[in-house]
Amino acid sequence: MSNKIYSIVDTETTGLNPRWGRVIDIAVVSVKEGKVINKYETLVNPGQNISKFISSYTGINNKLVKKAPEFIDISYNLKDLLDNTIVIAHNAMFDISFLKNEFKRVNLDWHTEYMCTINLCRKLYPTIKKRDLDTLAKNFNVKIENRHRALGDALATARIFTKMYIENNPIWEYTHQLLKRV
């Protein structure tokens, strides 16, 4: 892998709309030259109720986040962790839009280059028609531990991303055309 640092990000949230929903769990797995060099995860107190549906989906409930830091408390460290890296996420627009709104709420300007593993898979593996995380994990022989928790999903995405890179090394620079900027 190149000497670039890739920050594989996953969030769990209170809902699907970043305008009203909030982050309740975030993980960043930093990868350089195909190796995990750092793992960061924290629960986040969203300052709003977590629905029973979200709790049953993620295992994260109001009691669990009650004493967790609020986003403002982690925002500077998180921004430092993500700055000058390429952010990778599965269904990236979801995670990026939530992070963008969280940073905006605390008056921090955040911009990044990012890539979505769904789009990457679409370009590199057009015969794989279903591209959800579980299907890709199965296709790439990656085990997902703690599904629907940020660190478990981020680690699985990191392994999938690394395998995509290794299998497609000769054409990797082409994939950087998929980078987007927010």
mmCIF file of C-alpha atoms in Angstrom:
data_model
loop_
_atom_site.group_PDB
_atom_site.id
_atom_site.type_symbol
_atom_site.label_atom_id
_atom_site.label_comp_id
_atom_site.label_asym_id
_atom_site.label_seq_id
_atom_site.Cartn_x
_atom_site.Cartn_y
_atom_site.Cartn_z
ATOM 1 C CA MET A 1 0.000 0.000 0.000
ATOM 2 C CA SER A 2 1.144 3.536 -0.483
ATOM 3 C CA ASN A 3 2.466 5.499 2.456
ATOM 4 C CA LYS A 4 -0.851 7.324 2.717
ATOM 5 C CA ILE A 5 -2.867 6.880 5.873
ATOM 6 C CA TYR A 6 -6.409 5.669 5.358
ATOM 7 C CA SER A 7 -8.912 6.325 8.143
ATOM 8 C CA ILE A 8 -11.627 3.710 8.012
ATOM 9 C CA VAL A 9 -14.627 5.260 9.746
ATOM 10 C CA ASP A 10 -17.901 3.883 10.993
ATOM 11 C CA THR A 11 -20.643 5.543 12.995
ATOM 12 C CA GLU A 12 -23.760 4.364 14.732
ATOM 13 C CA THR A 13 -26.460 7.007 15.026
ATOM 14 C CA THR A 14 -29.837 7.806 16.568
ATOM 15 C CA GLY A 15 -31.523 7.710 13.164
ATOM 16 C CA LEU A 16 -31.062 7.971 9.425
ATOM 17 C CA ASN A 17 -31.297 11.736 8.912
ATOM 18 C CA PRO A 18 -28.129 13.680 9.810
ATOM 19 C CA ARG A 19 -30.096 16.900 10.339
ATOM 20 C CA TRP A 20 -31.899 15.471 13.359
ATOM 21 C CA GLY A 21 -29.958 12.330 14.186
ATOM 22 C CA ARG A 22 -26.788 12.250 16.223
ATOM 23 C CA VAL A 23 -23.736 10.028 16.441
ATOM 24 C CA ILE A 24 -23.813 7.574 19.368
ATOM 25 C CA ASP A 25 -20.753 5.448 18.524
ATOM 26 C CA ILE A 26 -17.762 6.225 16.325
ATOM 27 C CA ALA A 27 -14.682 4.266 15.365
ATOM 28 C CA VAL A 28 -11.638 5.139 13.295
ATOM 29 C CA VAL A 29 -9.240 2.417 12.195
ATOM 30 C CA SER A 30 -6.057 3.938 10.768
ATOM 31 C CA VAL A 31 -4.354 1.851 8.067
ATOM 32 C CA LYS A 32 -0.948 2.473 6.516
ATOM 33 C CA GLU A 33 0.781 0.143 4.069
ATOM 34 C CA GLY A 34 -1.908 -2.479 4.667
ATOM 35 C CA LYS A 35 -1.482 -2.578 8.436
ATOM 36 C CA VAL A 36 -3.671 -1.240 11.221
ATOM 37 C CA ILE A 37 -1.611 1.406 13.014
ATOM 38 C CA ASN A 38 -4.287 2.806 15.330
ATOM 39 C CA LYS A 39 -7.793 2.042 16.576
ATOM 40 C CA TYR A 40 -10.085 4.621 18.130
ATOM 41 C CA GLU A 41 -13.618 4.091 19.365
ATOM 42 C CA THR A 42 -15.903 5.950 21.696
ATOM 43 C CA LEU A 43 -19.534 6.034 22.592
ATOM 44 C CA VAL A 44 -21.016 9.513 22.290
ATOM 45 C CA ASN A 45 -23.773 11.043 24.384
ATOM 46 C CA PRO A 46 -26.127 12.385 21.701
ATOM 47 C CA GLY A 47 -28.071 14.672 24.024
ATOM 48 C CA GLN A 48 -31.275 13.078 22.767
ATOM 49 C CA ASN A 49 -33.223 9.891 23.294
ATOM 50 C CA ILE A 50 -32.107 6.679 21.586
ATOM 51 C CA SER A 51 -35.146 4.822 20.276
ATOM 52 C CA LYS A 52 -35.870 1.206 21.160
ATOM 53 C CA PHE A 53 -35.383 0.312 17.491
ATOM 54 C CA ILE A 54 -31.861 1.783 17.409
ATOM 55 C CA SER A 55 -31.052 0.172 20.769
ATOM 56 C CA SER A 56 -32.152 -3.238 19.511
ATOM 57 C CA TYR A 57 -30.190 -2.726 16.271
ATOM 58 C CA THR A 58 -26.913 -1.527 17.849
ATOM 59 C CA GLY A 59 -27.083 -2.667 21.456
ATOM 60 C CA ILE A 60 -26.521 0.958 22.475
ATOM 61 C CA ASN A 61 -29.096 2.424 24.842
ATOM 62 C CA ASN A 62 -29.621 5.644 26.779
ATOM 63 C CA LYS A 63 -28.051 4.222 29.943
ATOM 64 C CA LEU A 64 -24.918 3.179 28.051
ATOM 65 C CA VAL A 65 -24.264 6.684 26.654
ATOM 66 C CA LYS A 66 -25.390 8.659 29.709
ATOM 67 C CA LYS A 67 -21.817 9.178 30.961
ATOM 68 C CA ALA A 68 -20.176 9.094 27.523
ATOM 69 C CA PRO A 69 -18.543 12.270 26.192
ATOM 70 C CA GLU A 70 -20.594 14.587 24.019
ATOM 71 C CA PHE A 71 -19.384 15.184 20.462
ATOM 72 C CA ILE A 72 -17.877 18.542 21.411
ATOM 73 C CA ASP A 73 -15.660 16.723 23.927
ATOM 74 C CA ILE A 74 -14.139 14.457 21.255
ATOM 75 C CA SER A 75 -14.333 16.801 18.270
ATOM 76 C CA TYR A 76 -10.805 18.238 18.308
ATOM 77 C CA ASN A 77 -9.101 14.872 18.839
ATOM 78 C CA LEU A 78 -11.300 13.282 16.184
ATOM 79 C CA LYS A 79 -10.574 16.063 13.699
ATOM 80 C CA ASP A 80 -6.829 15.692 14.349
ATOM 81 C CA LEU A 81 -7.112 11.939 13.806
ATOM 82 C CA LEU A 82 -8.908 12.389 10.458
ATOM 83 C CA ASP A 83 -7.007 15.386 9.090
ATOM 84 C CA ASN A 84 -4.444 14.630 6.357
ATOM 85 C CA THR A 85 -5.799 11.124 5.813
ATOM 86 C CA ILE A 86 -8.135 9.624 3.244
ATOM 87 C CA VAL A 87 -11.394 8.638 4.912
ATOM 88 C CA ILE A 88 -12.828 5.291 3.838
ATOM 89 C CA ALA A 89 -16.315 4.172 4.834
ATOM 90 C CA HIS A 90 -18.897 1.655 3.779
ATOM 91 C CA ASN A 91 -21.833 3.699 2.482
ATOM 92 C CA ALA A 92 -19.612 6.724 3.020
ATOM 93 C CA MET A 93 -22.211 9.429 2.434
ATOM 94 C CA PHE A 94 -24.082 8.246 5.532
ATOM 95 C CA ASP A 95 -21.087 8.492 7.874
ATOM 96 C CA ILE A 96 -19.627 11.596 6.220
ATOM 97 C CA SER A 97 -22.923 13.505 6.388
ATOM 98 C CA PHE A 98 -23.354 12.702 10.082
ATOM 99 C CA LEU A 99 -19.777 13.709 10.880
ATOM 100 C CA LYS A 100 -20.062 16.872 8.806
ATOM 101 C CA ASN A 101 -23.196 17.879 10.737
ATOM 102 C CA GLU A 102 -21.679 16.990 14.111
ATOM 103 C CA PHE A 103 -18.607 19.118 13.368
ATOM 104 C CA LYS A 104 -20.868 21.937 12.168
ATOM 105 C CA ARG A 105 -22.889 21.805 15.422
ATOM 106 C CA VAL A 106 -19.699 22.460 17.400
ATOM 107 C CA ASN A 107 -18.515 25.177 14.976
ATOM 108 C CA LEU A 108 -15.596 23.204 13.561
ATOM 109 C CA ASP A 109 -14.854 23.369 9.862
ATOM 110 C CA TRP A 110 -14.052 19.870 8.596
ATOM 111 C CA HIS A 111 -13.090 18.879 5.073
ATOM 112 C CA THR A 112 -11.761 15.560 3.895
ATOM 113 C CA GLU A 113 -11.101 13.357 0.930
ATOM 114 C CA TYR A 114 -13.110 10.190 1.172
ATOM 115 C CA MET A 115 -13.896 7.013 -0.685
ATOM 116 C CA CYS A 116 -16.823 4.614 -0.369
ATOM 117 C CA THR A 117 -16.161 0.871 -0.336
ATOM 118 C CA ILE A 118 -19.505 0.307 -2.081
ATOM 119 C CA ASN A 119 -18.408 2.468 -5.037
ATOM 120 C CA LEU A 120 -14.954 0.917 -4.969
ATOM 121 C CA CYS A 121 -16.490 -2.557 -5.124
ATOM 122 C CA ARG A 122 -18.790 -1.487 -7.964
ATOM 123 C CA LYS A 123 -15.745 -0.415 -10.034
ATOM 124 C CA LEU A 124 -13.351 -3.224 -9.132
ATOM 125 C CA TYR A 125 -15.792 -6.133 -8.780
ATOM 126 C CA PRO A 126 -18.735 -5.467 -11.111
ATOM 127 C CA THR A 127 -19.923 -9.078 -10.834
ATOM 128 C CA ILE A 128 -20.641 -8.621 -7.120
ATOM 129 C CA LYS A 129 -24.171 -7.255 -7.326
ATOM 130 C CA LYS A 130 -25.069 -7.074 -3.634
ATOM 131 C CA ARG A 131 -22.660 -4.766 -1.819
ATOM 132 C CA ASP A 132 -23.862 -4.541 1.772
ATOM 133 C CA LEU A 133 -21.193 -5.045 4.431
ATOM 134 C CA ASP A 134 -22.288 -8.589 5.313
ATOM 135 C CA THR A 135 -22.164 -9.728 1.678
ATOM 136 C CA LEU A 136 -18.770 -8.133 1.045
ATOM 137 C CA ALA A 137 -17.415 -9.665 4.244
ATOM 138 C CA LYS A 138 -18.546 -13.071 3.028
ATOM 139 C CA ASN A 139 -17.069 -12.488 -0.462
ATOM 140 C CA PHE A 140 -13.718 -11.392 0.981
ATOM 141 C CA ASN A 141 -13.694 -14.003 3.753
ATOM 142 C CA VAL A 142 -13.769 -11.389 6.517
ATOM 143 C CA LYS A 143 -15.376 -12.078 9.870
ATOM 144 C CA ILE A 144 -17.385 -9.224 11.397
ATOM 145 C CA GLU A 145 -17.239 -9.144 15.173
ATOM 146 C CA ASN A 146 -19.710 -6.931 17.034
ATOM 147 C CA ARG A 147 -21.864 -6.169 13.987
ATOM 148 C CA HIS A 148 -23.585 -2.778 14.154
ATOM 149 C CA ARG A 149 -21.049 -1.428 16.605
ATOM 150 C CA ALA A 150 -18.685 1.131 15.156
ATOM 151 C CA LEU A 151 -15.382 -0.626 15.872
ATOM 152 C CA GLY A 152 -16.544 -4.041 14.661
ATOM 153 C CA ASP A 153 -17.884 -2.605 11.415
ATOM 154 C CA ALA A 154 -14.835 -0.344 10.903
ATOM 155 C CA LEU A 155 -12.413 -3.253 11.399
ATOM 156 C CA ALA A 156 -14.353 -5.385 8.910
ATOM 157 C CA THR A 157 -14.404 -2.505 6.414
ATOM 158 C CA ALA A 158 -10.641 -2.027 6.914
ATOM 159 C CA ARG A 159 -9.999 -5.706 6.159
ATOM 160 C CA ILE A 160 -12.232 -5.608 3.070
ATOM 161 C CA PHE A 161 -10.606 -2.385 1.854
ATOM 162 C CA THR A 162 -7.111 -3.835 2.351
ATOM 163 C CA LYS A 163 -8.020 -6.998 0.440
ATOM 164 C CA MET A 164 -9.444 -4.894 -2.401
ATOM 165 C CA TYR A 165 -6.178 -2.977 -2.505
ATOM 166 C CA ILE A 166 -3.958 -6.063 -2.498
ATOM 167 C CA GLU A 167 -5.985 -7.801 -5.219
ATOM 168 C CA ASN A 168 -6.001 -4.693 -7.433
ATOM 169 C CA ASN A 169 -2.608 -3.149 -6.771
ATOM 170 C CA PRO A 170 -1.675 -2.623 -10.461
ATOM 171 C CA ILE A 171 -4.767 -0.485 -11.072
ATOM 172 C CA TRP A 172 -4.948 1.167 -7.655
ATOM 173 C CA GLU A 173 -4.180 4.678 -8.841
ATOM 174 C CA TYR A 174 -7.253 4.458 -11.069
ATOM 175 C CA THR A 175 -9.378 3.975 -7.973
ATOM 176 C CA HIS A 176 -8.242 7.325 -6.610
ATOM 177 C CA GLN A 177 -10.523 8.815 -9.251
ATOM 178 C CA LEU A 178 -13.295 7.719 -6.895
ATOM 179 C CA LEU A 179 -12.095 10.119 -4.196
ATOM 180 C CA LYS A 180 -14.612 12.767 -3.275
ATOM 181 C CA ARG A 181 -14.138 15.865 -1.184
ATOM 182 C CA VAL A 182 -16.386 17.490 1.411
#
